[in-house]
């Protein structure tokens, strides 16, 4: 997947701190920059005094009481800023922000386990680090979406600067901002030695789910340039040499299929694979799965009354052309008119699941599917009779992991608009959510639970108790009051209580 990094130089936030003459005092006087990316990677420089230097390095790197630490604090969250120890010393701390939701963050600095008091930190109203979407570089589109290593990729988004690999200080928009590096996955291309970099924020719609069930924006693949010999025995045992580029086993062991059967690999290098062919049995297969992409056949100046007629078209008909395309998402040049196209290939599911194939595009489209993998067994599962910009039609298929299924798409263009087709699928099971990619849909479930309430019956046994004869107890209560001497006993009351129980109001002269 691709990301673009940029470097920001913003006005300094400066405030003066007084009375730091005492020995061992620690203080913070300023932070730069004050605004950065919501996706992290902003290099913060915190200046002051009394920071940890000699004790930054420890045998226990995770000890929170050793060295400098920085935390960004908002009203609702607290997120560490990763300190770069090599660039930090007694008067300066350098740290890199993590991804932060858009908002304002105060700075908390801890030195050898002791937090610097707020009274020792610059407290003007702009003493915050702010994350803003408009200060975040973005990636909004990539073209192409796949290719060989070394492919030139065009990335579009919120770039902010036009300074790229130059000694020019400022961009044409006046900002002291420049590209630092561009990289895809772990493959980086260092353009400059970076002083800082802010990670770009890709649009969720750029992330696709690969056949390895991973999210990615760009896919690379190996290239086959030659196969020798071109003929061999049906009994197998032919030593086959495959020439090409970028053969490796980084993600999975290499597999070679010849006529749908596995060719046992004898040796593998970056540019050559040698394998031994197996024996072959007669089958009904006329085409075989193996290579990537789809075969796209086109017939120009063709306007059939029924799109299904294209199923019988062949290479001998007038206006025929053929090419290979990388995916079932294709847009034809607007100047191409009155043509039909047939795209065919194989779909290999990543998991056993229920699959819902969907289609959209301009003009009339049809989608055919074969459960046996044989083209002759294909049936139409989706039909789109008119233009649509949404996936509004789908066909259900229950498919098995690793089994190749034949797929065919028909397209017809018959007036002056740009023709396009887009085929995708949904499946019931996915490890991804809508917060990770727009290709995922969060499922909502309503769960109803019913249960019966039954009265519980218990038998309680008391053991070790000796029977005792009950005795009636008589108690005498004496109450002293001066109400008689003051002649107001008629309004004098008292209460008797035991535990949580008590009597009502009793007159002073009442016998109990």
Coordinates of C-alpha atoms in Angstrom, one line a residue:
X1 CA 0.0 0.0 0.0
X2 CA 1.2 3.5 -0.7
X3 CA 1.9 6.5 1.5
X4 CA 3.3 9.9 0.9
X5 CA 5.2 11.8 3.6
X6 CA 5.8 15.5 3.9
X7 CA 7.8 17.8 6.1
X8 CA 6.3 20.9 7.9
X9 CA 8.0 24.0 9.1
X10 CA 5.5 26.2 11.0
X11 CA 5.8 29.4 13.0
X12 CA 7.2 28.8 16.5
X13 CA 5.1 29.0 19.6
X14 CA 7.3 31.0 22.0
X15 CA 6.7 32.0 25.6
X16 CA 9.1 33.2 28.2
X17 CA 9.6 31.3 31.5
X18 CA 11.1 33.2 34.5
X19 CA 12.7 32.1 37.7
X20 CA 14.5 28.9 36.5
X21 CA 17.8 29.6 38.3
X22 CA 17.4 26.9 40.9
X23 CA 19.7 23.9 40.6
X24 CA 17.9 20.8 39.1
X25 CA 14.8 22.8 37.9
X26 CA 13.0 21.4 34.9
X27 CA 10.9 23.5 32.6
X28 CA 9.4 23.7 29.1
X29 CA 9.6 27.0 27.1
X30 CA 8.3 26.1 23.7
X31 CA 7.1 23.5 21.3
X32 CA 7.3 23.4 17.5
X33 CA 5.4 22.9 15.3
X34 CA 1.9 23.6 16.8
X35 CA -0.2 22.1 14.0
X36 CA 0.2 18.6 12.4
X37 CA -1.3 15.6 10.8
X38 CA -4.1 13.5 12.3
X39 CA -2.4 10.4 11.0
X40 CA 0.8 10.9 13.1
X41 CA 4.4 11.2 12.1
X42 CA 4.7 14.9 13.1
X43 CA 8.2 15.6 14.6
X44 CA 7.7 17.7 17.7
X45 CA 10.6 19.6 19.3
X46 CA 10.2 20.5 22.9
X47 CA 12.7 23.0 24.3
X48 CA 13.4 23.8 27.9
X49 CA 15.8 22.7 30.6
X50 CA 16.6 20.0 33.1
X51 CA 15.6 17.1 30.8
X52 CA 17.2 13.7 31.2
X53 CA 20.4 13.1 29.3
X54 CA 22.8 10.7 30.9
X55 CA 20.1 8.3 32.1
X56 CA 18.2 8.1 28.8
X57 CA 19.8 4.7 27.9
X58 CA 19.1 1.8 30.2
X59 CA 19.3 -2.0 30.1
X60 CA 15.6 -1.9 30.7
X61 CA 14.3 0.1 27.8
X62 CA 10.7 -0.2 29.0
X63 CA 11.4 1.3 32.5
X64 CA 9.0 4.3 32.7
X65 CA 11.2 5.9 35.4
X66 CA 14.2 6.2 33.2
X67 CA 14.7 9.0 30.6
X68 CA 12.3 11.4 29.0
X69 CA 8.7 10.7 28.0
X70 CA 6.1 12.9 26.4
X71 CA 2.3 12.5 26.4
X72 CA -0.3 14.5 24.4
X73 CA -3.4 15.0 26.5
X74 CA -6.9 16.2 25.3
X75 CA -10.1 16.4 27.3
X76 CA -10.9 12.7 26.5
X77 CA -7.7 10.9 25.8
X78 CA -4.0 10.6 26.5
X79 CA -1.6 9.4 23.8
X80 CA 2.2 8.9 24.0
X81 CA 4.6 10.8 21.7
X82 CA 7.4 8.5 20.8
X83 CA 10.7 10.1 22.0
X84 CA 13.7 9.9 19.6
X85 CA 16.5 9.4 22.2
X86 CA 19.4 10.1 19.8
X87 CA 18.1 13.7 19.1
X88 CA 17.2 14.5 22.7
X89 CA 19.4 16.1 25.4
X90 CA 19.2 18.2 28.5
X91 CA 17.6 21.2 26.8
X92 CA 15.6 19.5 24.0
X93 CA 13.3 16.6 23.5
X94 CA 12.3 15.3 20.0
X95 CA 9.3 13.0 19.6
X96 CA 7.1 11.7 16.8
X97 CA 3.3 11.8 17.2
X98 CA 1.1 8.8 16.7
X99 CA -2.3 8.9 14.9
X100 CA -4.4 11.4 16.8
X101 CA -8.1 12.3 16.3
X102 CA -8.6 15.9 15.2
X103 CA -8.4 18.2 18.2
X104 CA -6.2 20.2 20.6
X105 CA -3.6 18.5 22.8
X106 CA -1.7 19.8 25.8
X107 CA 1.9 18.6 26.4
X108 CA 2.9 16.6 29.5
X109 CA 6.7 15.9 30.0
X110 CA 8.0 13.4 32.4
X111 CA 11.7 13.2 33.3
X112 CA 13.0 10.1 35.0
X113 CA 9.5 9.2 36.2
X114 CA 8.7 12.7 37.6
X115 CA 6.2 14.8 35.7
X116 CA 7.2 18.5 35.2
X117 CA 4.6 20.6 37.1
X118 CA 2.2 22.6 35.0
X119 CA 3.5 25.7 36.7
X120 CA 6.8 25.0 35.0
X121 CA 5.3 24.8 31.5
X122 CA 4.4 27.7 29.2
X123 CA 0.7 28.2 29.7
X124 CA -0.4 30.7 27.0
X125 CA -3.7 29.9 25.2
X126 CA -1.8 28.6 22.2
X127 CA 0.3 26.1 24.2
X128 CA -1.3 23.2 22.4
X129 CA -0.4 20.8 19.7
X130 CA -3.3 20.8 17.2
X131 CA -4.2 18.1 14.7
X132 CA -6.1 19.3 11.7
X133 CA -7.4 17.4 8.6
X134 CA -6.4 20.4 6.4
X135 CA -2.7 19.9 7.6
X136 CA -2.9 16.2 6.8
X137 CA -1.5 15.0 3.5
X138 CA -4.0 12.6 1.8
X139 CA -4.0 10.0 -0.9
X140 CA -7.3 10.0 -2.9
X141 CA -6.4 7.9 -5.9
X142 CA -3.8 5.6 -7.4
X143 CA -3.2 4.7 -11.0
X144 CA -2.6 2.0 -12.0
X145 CA -3.7 -0.3 -9.1
X146 CA -1.3 -3.1 -10.0
X147 CA 1.9 -3.6 -11.9
X148 CA 5.4 -5.1 -12.0
X149 CA 8.0 -3.8 -9.5
X150 CA 9.3 -0.6 -11.0
X151 CA 5.9 0.5 -12.3
X152 CA 5.3 4.3 -12.4
X153 CA 2.4 5.1 -10.2
X154 CA 0.4 8.4 -10.2
X155 CA -0.8 9.4 -6.7
X156 CA -3.3 12.1 -6.3
X157 CA -4.5 13.8 -3.1
X158 CA -3.9 16.8 -0.8
X159 CA -0.2 17.3 -1.6
X160 CA 0.2 20.8 -0.1
X161 CA 3.6 21.4 -1.6
X162 CA 5.4 21.3 -5.0
X163 CA 8.9 21.2 -3.5
X164 CA 10.3 17.7 -4.3
X165 CA 13.9 16.8 -4.2
X166 CA 14.9 20.5 -4.4
X167 CA 16.9 22.9 -2.3
X168 CA 14.1 25.5 -2.5
X169 CA 12.9 26.5 0.9
X170 CA 9.3 27.2 0.3
X171 CA 6.5 25.9 -1.8
X172 CA 4.7 28.0 -4.3
X173 CA 1.9 28.4 -1.7
X174 CA 4.4 30.0 0.7
X175 CA 4.7 27.1 3.1
X176 CA 8.1 25.7 4.1
X177 CA 6.9 22.2 3.3
X178 CA 8.5 19.5 1.1
X179 CA 8.2 15.9 0.1
X180 CA 10.4 13.7 2.2
X181 CA 9.8 10.2 0.9
X182 CA 7.3 8.0 -1.0
X183 CA 7.0 4.3 -0.2
X184 CA 4.8 1.3 -0.7
X185 CA 4.6 -1.3 2.0
X186 CA 8.2 -2.0 3.1
X187 CA 9.7 -0.9 -0.2
X188 CA 10.9 2.7 0.3
X189 CA 12.5 5.2 -2.1
X190 CA 14.5 7.8 0.0
X191 CA 14.5 11.1 -1.8
X192 CA 16.0 13.2 1.0
X193 CA 17.4 12.5 4.4
X194 CA 14.3 13.5 6.4
X195 CA 14.2 15.9 9.3
X196 CA 10.6 15.0 9.8
X197 CA 7.8 13.3 8.0
X198 CA 4.0 13.4 8.4
X199 CA 2.2 10.3 7.3
X200 CA -0.4 10.7 4.6
X201 CA -4.0 9.7 5.3
X202 CA -5.4 7.5 2.5
X203 CA -9.0 7.5 1.6
X204 CA -10.7 4.3 2.8
X205 CA -12.0 3.7 -0.7
X206 CA -8.4 3.0 -1.9
X207 CA -8.1 -0.1 0.3
X208 CA -9.0 -3.4 -1.5
X209 CA -9.0 -6.9 -0.1
X210 CA -6.4 -9.0 -1.8
X211 CA -6.5 -12.8 -2.5
X212 CA -4.4 -13.2 0.6
X213 CA -7.2 -11.6 2.7
X214 CA -5.1 -8.5 3.3
X215 CA -5.8 -4.8 2.8
X216 CA -3.7 -3.1 0.1
X217 CA -3.8 -0.2 -2.3
X218 CA -1.4 -1.5 -4.9
X219 CA -0.5 -5.1 -6.0
X220 CA 2.7 -6.3 -7.6
X221 CA 3.2 -9.6 -9.4
X222 CA 5.8 -11.8 -11.2
X223 CA 6.3 -11.7 -14.9
X224 CA 6.7 -14.7 -17.2
X225 CA 8.7 -14.0 -20.4
X226 CA 9.2 -17.5 -21.8
X227 CA 8.5 -21.2 -21.4
X228 CA 10.6 -24.0 -22.9
X229 CA 10.2 -26.5 -24.3
X230 CA 6.8 -25.8 -25.8
X231 CA 5.8 -29.4 -26.2
X232 CA 6.1 -32.6 -24.0
X233 CA 4.8 -36.0 -23.1
X234 CA 1.3 -36.6 -21.8
X235 CA 2.9 -39.1 -19.5
X236 CA 4.8 -36.3 -17.7
X237 CA 8.4 -36.1 -16.8
X238 CA 9.2 -33.1 -19.0
X239 CA 11.7 -30.7 -17.5
X240 CA 10.1 -27.3 -18.0
X241 CA 12.0 -24.0 -17.7
X242 CA 10.0 -20.8 -17.0
X243 CA 11.9 -17.6 -17.6
X244 CA 10.7 -14.3 -16.1
X245 CA 11.3 -11.8 -13.3
X246 CA 10.5 -11.3 -9.6
X247 CA 10.0 -15.0 -8.8
X248 CA 10.1 -15.4 -5.0
X249 CA 8.3 -17.0 -2.1
X250 CA 7.9 -14.0 0.2
X251 CA 4.2 -14.6 1.0
X252 CA 3.5 -18.2 -0.1
X253 CA 5.4 -21.1 -1.7
X254 CA 5.5 -20.8 -5.5
X255 CA 3.1 -23.0 -7.5
X256 CA 3.3 -23.8 -11.2
X257 CA 0.3 -25.1 -13.0
X258 CA 0.5 -26.7 -16.5
X259 CA -2.8 -27.5 -18.0
X260 CA -4.4 -27.2 -14.6
X261 CA -2.0 -29.7 -13.1
X262 CA 0.8 -28.9 -10.6
X263 CA 4.3 -29.0 -12.1
X264 CA 6.7 -30.1 -9.4
X265 CA 9.3 -27.3 -8.8
X266 CA 12.9 -28.5 -8.9
X267 CA 14.6 -25.1 -8.5
X268 CA 13.7 -21.5 -8.2
X269 CA 15.6 -18.2 -8.6
X270 CA 14.6 -14.6 -9.2
X271 CA 14.5 -15.1 -13.0
X272 CA 14.0 -18.9 -13.6
X273 CA 11.9 -21.8 -12.4
X274 CA 12.5 -25.4 -13.4
X275 CA 9.8 -27.9 -12.7
X276 CA 8.8 -31.5 -13.8
X277 CA 5.5 -31.9 -15.5
X278 CA 3.0 -34.5 -14.2
X279 CA 1.1 -37.1 -16.3
X280 CA -2.1 -35.9 -17.9
X281 CA -5.5 -37.5 -18.3
X282 CA -8.1 -36.6 -21.0
X283 CA -10.6 -34.0 -19.6
X284 CA -13.4 -31.8 -20.9
X285 CA -11.4 -28.6 -20.1
X286 CA -10.9 -26.3 -23.1
X287 CA -9.3 -23.4 -21.0
X288 CA -7.3 -23.7 -17.9
X289 CA -6.8 -21.5 -14.8
X290 CA -3.4 -20.3 -13.8
X291 CA -2.3 -16.8 -15.1
X292 CA -3.6 -13.5 -13.7
X293 CA -5.9 -11.2 -15.5
X294 CA -8.8 -11.7 -17.9
X295 CA -9.0 -12.1 -21.7
X296 CA -10.9 -9.2 -23.2
X297 CA -12.2 -9.7 -26.7
X298 CA -13.9 -6.9 -28.7
X299 CA -15.9 -6.6 -31.9
X300 CA -16.1 -3.1 -33.3
X301 CA -19.1 -1.9 -35.5
X302 CA -21.3 -4.6 -33.9
X303 CA -24.8 -3.9 -32.7
X304 CA -26.6 -7.2 -31.9
X305 CA -30.3 -7.1 -31.0
X306 CA -29.6 -9.4 -28.1
X307 CA -26.4 -9.2 -26.0
X308 CA -26.6 -13.0 -25.6
X309 CA -25.6 -13.4 -29.2
X310 CA -22.1 -12.4 -28.3
X311 CA -21.7 -15.7 -26.5
X312 CA -21.3 -17.3 -29.9
X313 CA -18.9 -14.7 -31.4
X314 CA -15.4 -15.9 -32.4
X315 CA -12.1 -14.5 -33.6
X316 CA -13.0 -15.0 -37.3
X317 CA -15.7 -12.3 -37.2
X318 CA -15.0 -8.8 -38.5
X319 CA -13.8 -6.1 -36.2
X320 CA -12.2 -8.6 -33.8
X321 CA -9.4 -7.6 -31.4
X322 CA -8.1 -9.1 -28.1
X323 CA -6.0 -8.0 -25.1
X324 CA -5.4 -9.0 -21.5
X325 CA -6.7 -6.8 -18.7
X326 CA -5.8 -6.9 -15.0
X327 CA -9.2 -6.7 -13.4
X328 CA -13.0 -6.7 -14.0
X329 CA -13.1 -2.9 -13.6
X330 CA -12.5 -1.3 -17.0
X331 CA -13.3 2.0 -18.7
X332 CA -13.2 2.3 -22.5
X333 CA -12.2 5.5 -24.4
X334 CA -15.2 7.8 -25.0
X335 CA -14.5 7.9 -28.8
X336 CA -15.1 4.1 -29.1
X337 CA -18.7 3.5 -30.4
X338 CA -20.9 0.6 -31.3
X339 CA -18.9 -2.3 -30.0
X340 CA -19.4 -5.4 -27.9
X341 CA -16.9 -6.9 -25.5
X342 CA -16.5 -10.2 -23.8
X343 CA -14.2 -10.6 -20.7
X344 CA -13.5 -14.1 -19.6
X345 CA -11.3 -15.8 -17.0
X346 CA -11.3 -17.6 -13.7
X347 CA -12.3 -16.7 -10.1
X348 CA -10.6 -18.5 -7.2
X349 CA -12.2 -17.9 -3.8
X350 CA -10.0 -17.1 -0.8
X351 CA -12.4 -18.8 1.5
X352 CA -15.4 -21.2 1.4
X353 CA -18.4 -18.9 1.8
X354 CA -21.5 -17.4 0.3
X355 CA -20.6 -14.9 -2.5
X356 CA -22.8 -12.2 -3.9
X357 CA -21.6 -11.0 -7.3
X358 CA -22.5 -7.5 -8.2
X359 CA -22.1 -5.4 -11.4
X360 CA -22.5 -1.8 -12.4
X361 CA -21.5 0.4 -15.4
X362 CA -22.7 2.3 -18.4
X363 CA -24.8 0.5 -21.1
X364 CA -25.9 -3.2 -21.0
X365 CA -23.9 -5.7 -19.0
X366 CA -24.3 -9.4 -18.2
X367 CA -22.4 -11.7 -15.9
X368 CA -22.1 -15.5 -16.4
X369 CA -20.8 -18.0 -14.0
X370 CA -19.8 -21.7 -14.1
X371 CA -19.8 -23.8 -11.0
X372 CA -17.9 -26.6 -12.7
X373 CA -15.2 -24.4 -14.1
X374 CA -16.2 -25.4 -17.7
X375 CA -17.2 -22.6 -20.0
X376 CA -20.0 -24.7 -21.5
X377 CA -21.7 -24.9 -18.1
X378 CA -21.9 -21.1 -17.5
X379 CA -25.3 -19.6 -16.6
X380 CA -26.3 -15.9 -16.4
X381 CA -26.4 -14.8 -12.7
X382 CA -26.5 -11.0 -13.1
X383 CA -28.2 -8.8 -15.8
X384 CA -28.0 -5.0 -16.0
X385 CA -30.3 -3.7 -18.7
X386 CA -29.4 0.0 -18.4
X387 CA -26.9 2.5 -17.0
X388 CA -26.3 2.3 -13.3
X389 CA -23.7 4.0 -11.0
X390 CA -24.5 1.7 -8.1
X391 CA -24.2 -2.0 -7.5
X392 CA -27.9 -2.7 -7.7
X393 CA -27.9 -6.2 -9.1
X394 CA -26.3 -9.3 -7.6
X395 CA -26.2 -13.1 -8.1
X396 CA -25.7 -15.6 -5.2
X397 CA -23.1 -18.4 -5.4
X398 CA -21.8 -20.7 -2.7
X399 CA -18.2 -21.4 -3.5
X400 CA -15.3 -23.5 -2.1
X401 CA -11.9 -22.2 -1.2
X402 CA -9.2 -22.7 -3.8
X403 CA -11.5 -24.0 -6.5
X404 CA -11.3 -22.2 -9.9
X405 CA -14.7 -21.0 -11.3
X406 CA -15.1 -19.8 -14.8
X407 CA -16.5 -16.3 -15.2
X408 CA -17.6 -14.3 -18.3
X409 CA -18.9 -10.7 -18.7
X410 CA -20.6 -9.2 -21.7
X411 CA -20.7 -5.5 -22.4
X412 CA -22.4 -3.5 -25.2
X413 CA -22.1 0.2 -26.2
X414 CA -24.4 1.7 -28.7
X415 CA -24.3 5.5 -28.4
X416 CA -22.0 8.4 -27.5
X417 CA -21.2 7.9 -23.8
X418 CA -18.2 6.4 -22.2
X419 CA -18.6 2.7 -21.6
X420 CA -17.5 1.1 -18.4
X421 CA -18.0 -2.1 -16.4
X422 CA -17.3 -2.9 -12.7
X423 CA -17.7 -6.3 -11.2
X424 CA -17.3 -7.1 -7.5
X425 CA -18.6 -9.3 -4.8
X426 CA -19.7 -9.4 -1.2
X427 CA -19.2 -12.4 1.1
X428 CA -20.8 -13.2 4.5
X429 CA -17.5 -13.6 6.4
X430 CA -14.9 -10.9 6.6
X431 CA -12.2 -9.8 9.1
X432 CA -12.5 -6.2 8.0
X433 CA -15.0 -3.4 9.0
X434 CA -16.3 -0.3 7.4
X435 CA -13.8 1.7 9.4
X436 CA -11.0 0.0 7.5
X437 CA -12.3 0.1 3.9
X438 CA -15.4 1.1 2.1
X439 CA -15.5 -2.4 0.6
X440 CA -16.7 -3.7 4.0
X441 CA -20.2 -3.3 5.3
X442 CA -20.9 -3.6 9.0
X443 CA -23.6 -6.0 9.8
X444 CA -26.3 -5.1 12.3
X445 CA -28.1 -7.9 14.1
X446 CA -31.2 -7.8 16.3
X447 CA -31.0 -10.6 18.9
X448 CA -34.2 -11.6 20.9
X449 CA -33.8 -13.8 24.0
X450 CA -36.6 -15.6 25.7
X451 CA -36.5 -17.4 29.0
X452 CA -38.8 -18.9 31.6
X453 CA -38.8 -17.7 35.2
X454 CA -39.3 -20.6 37.6
X455 CA -39.7 -20.4 41.4
X456 CA -36.9 -22.1 43.2
X457 CA -37.6 -24.5 46.0
X458 CA -35.0 -25.0 48.7
X459 CA -34.8 -27.3 51.7
X460 CA -32.8 -25.9 54.6
X461 CA -31.6 -28.2 57.4
X462 CA -30.2 -26.9 60.7
X463 CA -27.9 -29.2 62.5
X464 CA -26.3 -29.1 66.0
X465 CA -29.0 -27.0 67.5
X466 CA -30.2 -28.2 71.0
X467 CA -34.0 -27.7 71.9
X468 CA -34.5 -24.9 74.5
X469 CA -37.7 -24.2 76.4
X470 CA -39.1 -20.8 75.6
X471 CA -39.4 -18.3 78.4
X472 CA -41.6 -15.3 78.6
X473 CA -39.5 -12.2 79.4
X474 CA -40.8 -9.2 81.3
X475 CA -38.9 -5.9 81.1
X476 CA -39.5 -2.8 83.1
X477 CA -38.6 0.5 81.4
X478 CA -38.1 3.6 83.5
X479 CA -38.4 7.0 81.8
X480 CA -37.5 10.2 83.6
X481 CA -38.9 13.5 82.5
X482 CA -39.5 16.9 84.0
X483 CA -42.9 17.2 82.1
X484 CA -44.8 16.8 85.4
X485 CA -43.0 19.7 87.1
X486 CA -43.8 21.8 84.0
X487 CA -47.4 20.5 83.6
X488 CA -47.1 19.5 79.9
X489 CA -46.9 15.6 79.9
X490 CA -50.0 15.4 77.7
X491 CA -47.7 16.3 74.7
X492 CA -44.7 14.2 75.7
X493 CA -44.1 11.1 73.6
X494 CA -41.5 8.3 73.4
X495 CA -40.8 5.3 71.1
X496 CA -39.5 1.8 71.6
X497 CA -37.3 0.2 69.0
X498 CA -35.6 -3.1 68.2
X499 CA -33.4 -3.4 65.2
X500 CA -35.3 -2.0 62.2
X501 CA -38.6 -2.1 64.0
X502 CA -40.1 0.5 66.3
X503 CA -43.4 1.3 67.9
X504 CA -45.6 4.3 67.2
X505 CA -45.5 7.4 69.4
X506 CA -46.4 6.5 73.0
X507 CA -47.6 9.1 75.6
X508 CA -45.3 9.5 78.6
X509 CA -47.7 7.9 81.0
X510 CA -48.6 4.9 78.8
X511 CA -48.0 1.4 80.2
X512 CA -46.4 -1.1 77.8

